[in-house]
Short mmCIF file of C-alpha atoms and ligand atoms in Angstrom, two decimals:
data_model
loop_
_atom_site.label_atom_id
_atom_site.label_comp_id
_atom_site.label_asym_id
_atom_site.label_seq_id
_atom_site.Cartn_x
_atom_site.Cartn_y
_atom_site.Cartn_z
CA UNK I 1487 30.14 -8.80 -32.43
CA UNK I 1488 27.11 -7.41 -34.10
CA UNK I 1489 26.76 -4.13 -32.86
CA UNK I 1490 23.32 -3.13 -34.68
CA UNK I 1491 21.99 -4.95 -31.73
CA UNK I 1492 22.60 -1.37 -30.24
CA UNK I 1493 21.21 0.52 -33.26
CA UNK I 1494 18.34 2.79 -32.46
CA UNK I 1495 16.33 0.75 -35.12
CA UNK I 1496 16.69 -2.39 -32.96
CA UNK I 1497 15.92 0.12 -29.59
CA UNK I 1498 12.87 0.69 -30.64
CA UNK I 1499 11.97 -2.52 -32.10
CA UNK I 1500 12.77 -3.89 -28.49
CA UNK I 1501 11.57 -1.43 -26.17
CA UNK I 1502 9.93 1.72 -27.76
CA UNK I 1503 8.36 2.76 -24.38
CA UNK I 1504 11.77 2.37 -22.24
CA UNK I 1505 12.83 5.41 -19.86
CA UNK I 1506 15.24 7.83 -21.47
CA UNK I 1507 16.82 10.71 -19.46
CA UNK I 1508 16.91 13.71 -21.45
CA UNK I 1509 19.87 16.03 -21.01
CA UNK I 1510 19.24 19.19 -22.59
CA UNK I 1511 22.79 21.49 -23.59
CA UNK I 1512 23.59 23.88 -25.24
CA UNK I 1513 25.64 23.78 -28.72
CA UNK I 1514 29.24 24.52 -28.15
CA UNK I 1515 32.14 24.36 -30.83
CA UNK I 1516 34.34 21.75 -30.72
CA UNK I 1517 37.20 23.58 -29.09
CA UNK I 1518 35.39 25.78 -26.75
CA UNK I 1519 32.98 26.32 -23.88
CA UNK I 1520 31.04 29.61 -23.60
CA UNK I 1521 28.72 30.88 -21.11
CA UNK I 1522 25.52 32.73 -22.26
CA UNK I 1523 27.33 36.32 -22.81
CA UNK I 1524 29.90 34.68 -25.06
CA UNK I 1525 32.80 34.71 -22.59
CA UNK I 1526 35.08 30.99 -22.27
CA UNK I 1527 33.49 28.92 -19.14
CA UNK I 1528 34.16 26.12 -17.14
CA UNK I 1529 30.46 25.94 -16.09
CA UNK I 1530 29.03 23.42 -18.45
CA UNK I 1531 25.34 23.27 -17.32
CA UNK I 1532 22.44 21.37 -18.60
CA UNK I 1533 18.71 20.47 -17.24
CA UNK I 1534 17.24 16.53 -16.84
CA UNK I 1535 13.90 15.95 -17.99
CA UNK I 1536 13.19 12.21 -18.90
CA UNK I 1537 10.95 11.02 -22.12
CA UNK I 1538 11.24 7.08 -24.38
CA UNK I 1539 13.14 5.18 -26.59
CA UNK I 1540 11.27 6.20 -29.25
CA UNK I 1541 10.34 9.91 -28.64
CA UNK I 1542 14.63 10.39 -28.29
CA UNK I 1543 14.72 7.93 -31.75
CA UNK I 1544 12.22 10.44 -33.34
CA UNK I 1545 14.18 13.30 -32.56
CA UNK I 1546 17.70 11.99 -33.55
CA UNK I 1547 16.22 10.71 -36.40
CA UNK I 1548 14.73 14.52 -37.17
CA UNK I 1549 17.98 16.22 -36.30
CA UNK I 1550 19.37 14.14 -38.48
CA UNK I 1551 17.29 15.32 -41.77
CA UNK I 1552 17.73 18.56 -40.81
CA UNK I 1553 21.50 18.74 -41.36
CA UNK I 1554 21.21 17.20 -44.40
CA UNK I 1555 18.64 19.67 -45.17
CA UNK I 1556 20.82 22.48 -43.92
CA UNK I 1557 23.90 20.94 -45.67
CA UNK I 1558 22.36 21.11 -48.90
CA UNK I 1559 21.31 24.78 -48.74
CA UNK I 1560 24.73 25.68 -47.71
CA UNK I 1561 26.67 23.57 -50.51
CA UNK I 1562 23.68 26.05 -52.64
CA UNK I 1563 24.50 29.11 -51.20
CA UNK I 1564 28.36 28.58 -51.78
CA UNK I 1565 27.93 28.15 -55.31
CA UNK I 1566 26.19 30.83 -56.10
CA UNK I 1567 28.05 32.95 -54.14
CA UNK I 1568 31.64 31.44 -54.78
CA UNK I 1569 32.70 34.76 -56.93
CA UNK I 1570 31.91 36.44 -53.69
CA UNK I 1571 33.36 34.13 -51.25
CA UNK I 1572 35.50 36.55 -48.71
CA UNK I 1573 32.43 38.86 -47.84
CA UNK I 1574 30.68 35.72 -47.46
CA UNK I 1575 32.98 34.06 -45.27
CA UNK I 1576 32.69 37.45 -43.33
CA UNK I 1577 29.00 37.33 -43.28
CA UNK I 1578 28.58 34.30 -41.59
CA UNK I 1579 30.86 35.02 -38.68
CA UNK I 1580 29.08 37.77 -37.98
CA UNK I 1581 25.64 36.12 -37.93
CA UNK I 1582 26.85 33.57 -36.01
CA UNK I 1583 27.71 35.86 -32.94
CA UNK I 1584 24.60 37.44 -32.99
CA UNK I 1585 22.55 33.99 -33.08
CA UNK I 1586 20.85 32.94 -29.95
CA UNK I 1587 22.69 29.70 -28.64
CA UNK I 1588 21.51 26.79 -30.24
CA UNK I 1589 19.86 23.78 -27.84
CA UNK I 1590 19.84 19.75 -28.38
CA UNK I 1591 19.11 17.18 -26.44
CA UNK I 1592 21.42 14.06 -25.38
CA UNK I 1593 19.86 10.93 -24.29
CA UNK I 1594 21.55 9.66 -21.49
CA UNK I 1595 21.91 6.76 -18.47
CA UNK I 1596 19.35 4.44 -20.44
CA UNK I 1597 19.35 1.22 -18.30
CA UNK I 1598 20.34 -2.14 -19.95
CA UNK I 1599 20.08 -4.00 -16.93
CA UNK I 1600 16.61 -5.95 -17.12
CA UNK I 1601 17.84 -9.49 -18.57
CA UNK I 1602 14.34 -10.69 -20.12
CA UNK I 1603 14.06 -7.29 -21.75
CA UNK I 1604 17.67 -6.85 -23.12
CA UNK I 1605 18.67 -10.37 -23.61
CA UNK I 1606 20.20 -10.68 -27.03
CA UNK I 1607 22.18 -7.69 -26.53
CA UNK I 1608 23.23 -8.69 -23.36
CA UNK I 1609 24.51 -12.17 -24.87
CA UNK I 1610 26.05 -10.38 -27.63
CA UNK I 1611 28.10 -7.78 -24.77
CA UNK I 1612 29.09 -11.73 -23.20
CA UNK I 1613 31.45 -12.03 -26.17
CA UNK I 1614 34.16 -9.51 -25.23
CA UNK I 1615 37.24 -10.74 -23.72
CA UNK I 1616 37.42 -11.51 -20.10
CA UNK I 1617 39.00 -8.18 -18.72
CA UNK I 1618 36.27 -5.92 -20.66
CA UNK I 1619 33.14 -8.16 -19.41
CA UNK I 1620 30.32 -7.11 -17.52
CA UNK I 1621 30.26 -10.16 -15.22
CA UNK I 1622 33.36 -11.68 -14.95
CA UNK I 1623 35.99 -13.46 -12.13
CA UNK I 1624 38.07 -11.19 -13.19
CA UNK I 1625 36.10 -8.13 -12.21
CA UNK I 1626 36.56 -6.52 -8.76
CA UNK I 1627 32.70 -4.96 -9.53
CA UNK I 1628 31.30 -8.55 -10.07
CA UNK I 1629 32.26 -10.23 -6.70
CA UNK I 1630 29.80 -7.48 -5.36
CA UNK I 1631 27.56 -9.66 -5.61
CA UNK I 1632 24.76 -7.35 -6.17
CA UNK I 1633 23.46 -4.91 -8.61
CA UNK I 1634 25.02 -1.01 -8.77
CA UNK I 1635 23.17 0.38 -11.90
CA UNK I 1636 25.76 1.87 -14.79
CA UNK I 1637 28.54 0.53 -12.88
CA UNK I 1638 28.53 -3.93 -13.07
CA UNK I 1639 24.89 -3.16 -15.68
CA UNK I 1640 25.31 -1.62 -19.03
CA UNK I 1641 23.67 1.54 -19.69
CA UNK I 1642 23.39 3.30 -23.45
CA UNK I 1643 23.68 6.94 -24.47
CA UNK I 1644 21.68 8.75 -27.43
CA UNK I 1645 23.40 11.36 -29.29
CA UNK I 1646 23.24 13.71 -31.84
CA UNK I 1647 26.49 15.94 -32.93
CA UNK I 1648 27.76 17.98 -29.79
CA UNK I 1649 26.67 15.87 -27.47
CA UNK I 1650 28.56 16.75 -24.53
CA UNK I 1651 30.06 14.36 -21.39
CA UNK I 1652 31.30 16.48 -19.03
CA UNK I 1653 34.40 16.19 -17.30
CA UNK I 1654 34.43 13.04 -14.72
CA UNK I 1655 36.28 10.54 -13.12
CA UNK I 1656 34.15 7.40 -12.71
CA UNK I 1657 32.90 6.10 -9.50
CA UNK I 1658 35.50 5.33 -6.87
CA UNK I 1659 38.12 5.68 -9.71
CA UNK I 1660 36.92 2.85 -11.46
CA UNK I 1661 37.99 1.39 -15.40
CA UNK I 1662 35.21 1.61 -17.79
CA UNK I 1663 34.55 0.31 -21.05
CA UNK I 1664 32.82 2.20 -23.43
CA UNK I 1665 31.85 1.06 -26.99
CA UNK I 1666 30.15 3.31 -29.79
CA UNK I 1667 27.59 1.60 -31.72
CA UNK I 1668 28.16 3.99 -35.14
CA UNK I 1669 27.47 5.64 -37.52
CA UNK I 1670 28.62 8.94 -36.13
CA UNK I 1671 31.53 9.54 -34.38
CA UNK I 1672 32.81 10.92 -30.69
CA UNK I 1673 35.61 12.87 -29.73
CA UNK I 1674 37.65 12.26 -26.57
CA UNK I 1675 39.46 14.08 -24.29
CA UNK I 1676 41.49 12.61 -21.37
CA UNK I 1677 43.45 12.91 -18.45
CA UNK I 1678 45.34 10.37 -16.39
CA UNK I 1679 44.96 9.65 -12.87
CA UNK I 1680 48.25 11.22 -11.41
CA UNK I 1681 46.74 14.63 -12.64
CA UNK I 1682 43.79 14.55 -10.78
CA UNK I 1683 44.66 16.63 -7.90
CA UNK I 1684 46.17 19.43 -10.51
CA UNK I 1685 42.96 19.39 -12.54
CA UNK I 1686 40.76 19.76 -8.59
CA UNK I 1687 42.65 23.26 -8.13
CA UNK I 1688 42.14 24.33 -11.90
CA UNK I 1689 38.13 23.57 -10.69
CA UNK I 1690 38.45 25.48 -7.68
CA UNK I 1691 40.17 28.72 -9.36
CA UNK I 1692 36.99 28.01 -12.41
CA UNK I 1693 34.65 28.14 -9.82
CA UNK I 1694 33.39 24.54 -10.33
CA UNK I 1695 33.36 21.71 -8.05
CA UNK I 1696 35.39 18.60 -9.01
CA UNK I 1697 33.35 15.97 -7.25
CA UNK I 1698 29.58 17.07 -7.75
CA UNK I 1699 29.94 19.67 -10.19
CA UNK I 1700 29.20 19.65 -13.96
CA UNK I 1701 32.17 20.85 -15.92
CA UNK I 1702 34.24 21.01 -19.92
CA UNK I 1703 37.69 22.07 -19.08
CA UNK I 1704 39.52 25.19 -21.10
CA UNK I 1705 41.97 23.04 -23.05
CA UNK I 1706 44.43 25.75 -23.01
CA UNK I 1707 44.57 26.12 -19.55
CA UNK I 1708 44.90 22.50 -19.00
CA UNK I 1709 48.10 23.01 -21.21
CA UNK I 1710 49.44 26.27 -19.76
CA UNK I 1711 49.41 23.79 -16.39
CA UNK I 1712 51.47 21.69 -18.20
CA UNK I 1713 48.78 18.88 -17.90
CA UNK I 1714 49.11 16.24 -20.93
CA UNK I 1715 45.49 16.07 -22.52
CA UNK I 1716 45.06 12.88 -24.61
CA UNK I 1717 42.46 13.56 -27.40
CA UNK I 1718 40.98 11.26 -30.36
CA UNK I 1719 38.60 10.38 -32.00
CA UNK I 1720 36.44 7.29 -31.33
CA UNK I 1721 34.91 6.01 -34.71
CA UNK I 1722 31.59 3.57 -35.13
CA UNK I 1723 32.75 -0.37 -33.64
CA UNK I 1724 36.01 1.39 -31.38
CA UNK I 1725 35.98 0.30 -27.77
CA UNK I 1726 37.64 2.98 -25.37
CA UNK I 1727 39.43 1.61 -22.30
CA UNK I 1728 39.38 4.15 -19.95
CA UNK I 1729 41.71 3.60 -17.22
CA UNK I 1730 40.84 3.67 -13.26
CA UNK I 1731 40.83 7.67 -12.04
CA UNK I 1732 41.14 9.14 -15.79
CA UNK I 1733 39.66 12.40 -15.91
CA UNK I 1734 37.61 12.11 -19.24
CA UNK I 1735 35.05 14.52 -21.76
CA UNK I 1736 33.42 13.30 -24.62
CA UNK I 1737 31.21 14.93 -27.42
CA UNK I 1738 29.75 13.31 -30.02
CA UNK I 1739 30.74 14.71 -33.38
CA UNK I 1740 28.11 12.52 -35.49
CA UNK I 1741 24.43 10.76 -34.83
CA UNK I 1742 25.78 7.68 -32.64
CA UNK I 1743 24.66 5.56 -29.89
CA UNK I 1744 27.29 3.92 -27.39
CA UNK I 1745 27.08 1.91 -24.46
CA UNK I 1746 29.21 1.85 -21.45
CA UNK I 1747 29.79 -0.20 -17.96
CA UNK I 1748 32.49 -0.09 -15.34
CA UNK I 1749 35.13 -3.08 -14.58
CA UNK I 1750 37.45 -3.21 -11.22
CA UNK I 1751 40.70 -5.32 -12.69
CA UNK I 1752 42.27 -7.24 -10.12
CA UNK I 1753 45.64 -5.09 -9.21
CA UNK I 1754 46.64 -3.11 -6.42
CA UNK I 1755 46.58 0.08 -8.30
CA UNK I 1756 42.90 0.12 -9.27
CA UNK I 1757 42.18 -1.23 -4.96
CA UNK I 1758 44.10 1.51 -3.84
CA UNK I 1759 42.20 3.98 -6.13
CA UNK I 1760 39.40 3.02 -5.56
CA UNK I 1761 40.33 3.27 -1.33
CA UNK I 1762 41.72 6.59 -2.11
CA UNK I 1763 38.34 7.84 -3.76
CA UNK I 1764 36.25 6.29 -0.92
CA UNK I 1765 38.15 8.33 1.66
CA UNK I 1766 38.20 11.35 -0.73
CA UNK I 1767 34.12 11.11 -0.96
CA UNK I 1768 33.19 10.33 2.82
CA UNK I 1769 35.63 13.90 3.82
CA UNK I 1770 33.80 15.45 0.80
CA UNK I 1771 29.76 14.04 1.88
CA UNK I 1772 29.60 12.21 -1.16
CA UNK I 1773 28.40 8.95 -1.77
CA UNK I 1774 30.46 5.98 -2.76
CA UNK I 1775 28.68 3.86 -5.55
CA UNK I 1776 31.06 1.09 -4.49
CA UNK I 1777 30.81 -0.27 -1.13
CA UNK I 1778 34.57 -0.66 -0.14
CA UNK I 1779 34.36 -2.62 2.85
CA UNK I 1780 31.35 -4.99 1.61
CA UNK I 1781 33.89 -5.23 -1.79
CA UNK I 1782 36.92 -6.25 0.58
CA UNK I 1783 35.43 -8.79 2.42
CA UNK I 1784 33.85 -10.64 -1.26
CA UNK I 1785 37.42 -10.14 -2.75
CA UNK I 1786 38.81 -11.96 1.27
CA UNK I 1787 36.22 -14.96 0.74
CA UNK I 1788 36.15 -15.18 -3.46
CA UNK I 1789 39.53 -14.11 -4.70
CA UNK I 1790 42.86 -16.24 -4.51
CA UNK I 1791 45.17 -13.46 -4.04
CA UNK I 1792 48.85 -14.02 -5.73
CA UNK I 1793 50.27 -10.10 -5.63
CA UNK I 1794 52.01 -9.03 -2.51
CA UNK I 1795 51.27 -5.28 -2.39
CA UNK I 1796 47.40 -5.98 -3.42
CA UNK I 1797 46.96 -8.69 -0.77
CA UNK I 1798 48.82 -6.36 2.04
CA UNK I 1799 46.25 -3.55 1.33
CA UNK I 1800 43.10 -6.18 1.56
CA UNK I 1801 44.81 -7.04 4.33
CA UNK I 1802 44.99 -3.91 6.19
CA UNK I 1803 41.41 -2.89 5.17
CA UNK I 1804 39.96 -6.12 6.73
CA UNK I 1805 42.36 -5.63 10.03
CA UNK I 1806 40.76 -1.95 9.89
CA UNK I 1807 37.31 -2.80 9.28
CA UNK I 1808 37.17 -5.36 11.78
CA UNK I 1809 38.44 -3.59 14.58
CA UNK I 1810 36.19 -0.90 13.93
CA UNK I 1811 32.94 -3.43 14.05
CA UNK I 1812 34.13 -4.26 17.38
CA UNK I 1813 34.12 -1.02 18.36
CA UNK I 1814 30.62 0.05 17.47
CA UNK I 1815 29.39 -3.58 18.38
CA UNK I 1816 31.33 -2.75 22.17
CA UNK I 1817 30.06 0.84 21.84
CA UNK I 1818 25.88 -0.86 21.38
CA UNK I 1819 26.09 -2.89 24.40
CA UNK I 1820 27.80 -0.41 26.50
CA UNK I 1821 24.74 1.47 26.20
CA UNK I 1822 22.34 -2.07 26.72
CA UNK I 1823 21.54 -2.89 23.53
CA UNK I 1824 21.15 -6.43 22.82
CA UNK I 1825 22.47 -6.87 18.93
CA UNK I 1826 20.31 -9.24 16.70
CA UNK I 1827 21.73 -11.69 14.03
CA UNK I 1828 20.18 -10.72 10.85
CA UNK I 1829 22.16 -12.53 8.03
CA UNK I 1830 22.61 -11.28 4.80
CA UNK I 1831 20.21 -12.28 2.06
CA UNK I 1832 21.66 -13.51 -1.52
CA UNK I 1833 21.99 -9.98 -3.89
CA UNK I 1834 21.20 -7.75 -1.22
CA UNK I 1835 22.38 -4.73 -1.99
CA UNK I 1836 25.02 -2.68 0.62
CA UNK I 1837 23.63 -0.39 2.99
CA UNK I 1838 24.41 3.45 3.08
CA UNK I 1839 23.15 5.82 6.12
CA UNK I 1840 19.93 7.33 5.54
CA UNK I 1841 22.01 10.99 6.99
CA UNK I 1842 25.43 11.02 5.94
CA UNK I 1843 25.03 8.13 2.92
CA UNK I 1844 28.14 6.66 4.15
CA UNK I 1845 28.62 2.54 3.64
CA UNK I 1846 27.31 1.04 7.08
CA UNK I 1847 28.49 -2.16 6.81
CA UNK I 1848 27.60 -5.31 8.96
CA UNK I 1849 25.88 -3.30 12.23
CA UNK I 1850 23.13 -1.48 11.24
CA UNK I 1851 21.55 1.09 13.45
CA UNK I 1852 17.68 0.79 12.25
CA UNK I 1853 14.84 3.24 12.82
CA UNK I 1854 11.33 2.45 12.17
CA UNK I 1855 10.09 5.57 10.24
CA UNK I 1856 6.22 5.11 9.16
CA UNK I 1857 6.31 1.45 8.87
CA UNK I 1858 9.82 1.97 7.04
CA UNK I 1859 13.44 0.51 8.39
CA UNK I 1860 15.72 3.12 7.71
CA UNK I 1861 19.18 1.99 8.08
CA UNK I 1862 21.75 4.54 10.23
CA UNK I 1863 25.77 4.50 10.70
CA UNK I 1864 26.50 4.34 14.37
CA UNK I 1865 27.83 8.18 14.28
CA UNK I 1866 24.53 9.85 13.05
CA UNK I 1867 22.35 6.94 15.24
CA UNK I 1868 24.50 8.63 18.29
CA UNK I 1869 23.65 12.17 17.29
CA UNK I 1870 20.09 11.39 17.38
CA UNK I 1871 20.02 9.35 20.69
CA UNK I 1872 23.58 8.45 22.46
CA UNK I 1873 21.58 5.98 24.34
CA UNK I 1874 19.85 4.44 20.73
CA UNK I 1875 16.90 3.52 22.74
CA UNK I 1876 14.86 4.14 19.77
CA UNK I 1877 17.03 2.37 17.68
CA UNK I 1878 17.25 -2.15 16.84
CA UNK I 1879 20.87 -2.71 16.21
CA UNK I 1880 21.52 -5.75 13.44
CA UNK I 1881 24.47 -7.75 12.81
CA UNK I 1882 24.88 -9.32 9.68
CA UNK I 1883 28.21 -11.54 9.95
CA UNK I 1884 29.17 -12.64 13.35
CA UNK I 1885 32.95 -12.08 14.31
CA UNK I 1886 33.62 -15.60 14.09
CA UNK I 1887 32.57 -15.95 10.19
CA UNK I 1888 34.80 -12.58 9.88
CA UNK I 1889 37.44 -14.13 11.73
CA UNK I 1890 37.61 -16.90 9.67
CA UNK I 1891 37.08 -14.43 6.58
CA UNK I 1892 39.91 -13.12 7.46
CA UNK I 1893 42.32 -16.19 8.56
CA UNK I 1894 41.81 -17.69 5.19
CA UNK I 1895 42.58 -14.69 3.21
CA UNK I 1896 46.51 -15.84 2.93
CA UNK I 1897 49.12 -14.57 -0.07
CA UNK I 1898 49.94 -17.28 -2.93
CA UNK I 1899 52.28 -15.74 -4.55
CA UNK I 1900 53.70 -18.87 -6.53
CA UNK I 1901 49.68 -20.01 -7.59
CA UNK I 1902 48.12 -18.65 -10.65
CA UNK I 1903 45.94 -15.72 -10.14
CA UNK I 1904 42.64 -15.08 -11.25
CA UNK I 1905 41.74 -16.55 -14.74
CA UNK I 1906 40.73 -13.98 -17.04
ZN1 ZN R 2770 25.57 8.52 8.94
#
């Protein structure tokens, strides 16, 4: 694969005007987090400000000579100081505590999603085997059938050393594949899955939130808890894996440039994750990128399903889901409203509630706001108006296509799955 594709060089010779996000940190060392006064922090706060392709490119680039400017006075001072050296060494320890934090800036969440604009890198990304590929049959995210930025569309990070990720899982638990483009290189830390709920307390007793907080874990409290950290280094070309539910961090130790997406493998561990962290976000009031129940019903019609445990939980999802369409669809016309078809259009995206930003999937409760439709879940429609008369309920699968959905959806466990 030719990754200078990826190469700020060939950024800005593509798109020198495209929409960077700016995230502006401050400079930590590479073991630590401090707050302003000093003292070891979980908090790892930054502020979003937004600027181009080649305003970021400018300032890598600039950051850049300035290191090698700074290196070179250093390697100057050391010589002419070397029959001095412990004083020295002293010295600069002591200046360092008294300087003022030092700021950079880390270009993140630029979109690679436009096709026309992006092409050749996009054909290039094409090559990777099967289970790493952006679109592929093999990819829970890609029988969406519609877009979720960052998640089934690439998106490319800027960096300069110290960079930081903070601590995540990915949406709804999903894999992701992350490649560095070079020449610098990142550092990552990880956690698997089963420690998740561990590493939530920790948060909680650090005074940051999991879910929608932004946080760099204390590494040696993660090991006083007796939680395994995995930590390496990623080098220019290496293509990190990172498993469904892995708590990750990342800085960047060099000038580098890597791109990322998300893939859903076909197994019953990453569906059940994924569940989990659906059920996990609605009790917490935050919003699932993936639509769960939209996703079930594409994997029901698309996928010939050959493991037992993975078609069971499908299974019960769909035997959930539509029992619970029947309800709200019983619950509409108890009240007299009539329900219109409105079928589906190809791509269009899943529907969240306009209130609670839960999925709202096949009746939509829709209010017209200032010539605008805004979509509601049957809960926060009721809490409005338990009689909806303000309200057009849509359909946008009648029972009998779910019915058949879900008659067809049989095990075959002695067929070949999938083909990556
Ligand atoms: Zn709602």
């Amino acid at each position: 694969m030719d990754l200078s594709l990826f190469s700020t060089k060939s950024l800005m010779e593509t798109a020198p005007e495209h929409d960077v996000e700016v995230r502006t940190q401050y400079k930590m060392p590479p073991d630590a987090n401090f707050d302003q006064l000093g003292e070891p922090t979980w908090h790892f706060e930054s502020t979003r400000s937004f600027t181009t392709v080649a305003k970021y490119a400018q300032y890598q680039a600039q950051s850049f000579q300035h290191s090698l400017k700074e290196e070179q006075e250093k390697l100057r001072a050391t010589s002419t100081k070397q029959a001095d050296y412990e004083p020295f060494g002293k010295r600069r320890r002591d200046d360092e505590a008294t300087m003022p934090m030092r700021q950079l800036k880390f270009g993140t969440n630029v979109d690679l999603s436009d096709e026309s604009k992006w092409r050749s890198q996009l054909v290039e990304l094409a090559k990777i085997p099967a289970f790493c590929r952006i679109v592929a049959g093999c990819n829970l995210l890609t029988h969406l059938g519609h877009t979720v930025l960052g998640m089934n569309t690439v998106q490319l990070y800027m960096k300069v050393p110290g960079c930081r990720t903070p601590a995540h899982q990915e949406n709804n638990s999903f894999a992701s594949i992350n490649i560095n483009i070079g020449p610098g290189e990142c550092e990552w830390f990880a956690v698997p899955y089963e420690y998740w709920g561990s590493i939530r307390q920790l948060c909680a007793k650090r005074g940051v939130n999991f879910l929608k907080g932004s946080w760099w874990p204390g590494l040696d409290d993660l090991y006083e808890a007796n939680i395994p950290v995995y930590r390496f280094t990623q080098k220019a070309g290496d293509l990190v894996y990172v498993g469904g539910g892995c708590i990750h961090w990342v800085q960047a130790t060099g000038w580098c440039n890597n791109v990322a997406w998300n893939v859903g493998p076909v197994t019953s561990s990453q569906y059940e994750m994924a569940l989990r962290s659906h059920e996990w976000n609605r009790l917490k009031s935050y919003k699932s990128l993936v639509p769960m129940q939209h996703l079930t019903w594409q994997i029901a019609k698309n996928l010939r399903l050959t493991n037992a445990r993975l078609f069971e939980h499908v299974r019960q999802t769909l035997i959930r889901s539509l029992a619970y369409c029947r309800m709200v669809a019983d619950y509409a016309e108890s009240v007299g409203k009539q329900i219109k078809l409105h079928p589906r259009t190809k791509g269009e995206v899943a529907h969240y509630c306009n209130t609670c930003e839960i999925e709202v999937f096949n009746l939509l409760f829709v209010l017209e706001q200032n010539h605008k439709f805004i979509v509601h879940c049957v809960d926060c429609a009721r809490r409005t108006d338990a009689q909806l008369t303000a309200f057009v309920v849509l359909q946008q699968i009648t029972f009998e296509e779910l019915s058949q959905i879900f008659d067809s959806c049989q095990l075959n466990p002695h067929k070949q799955g999938v083909i990556c």
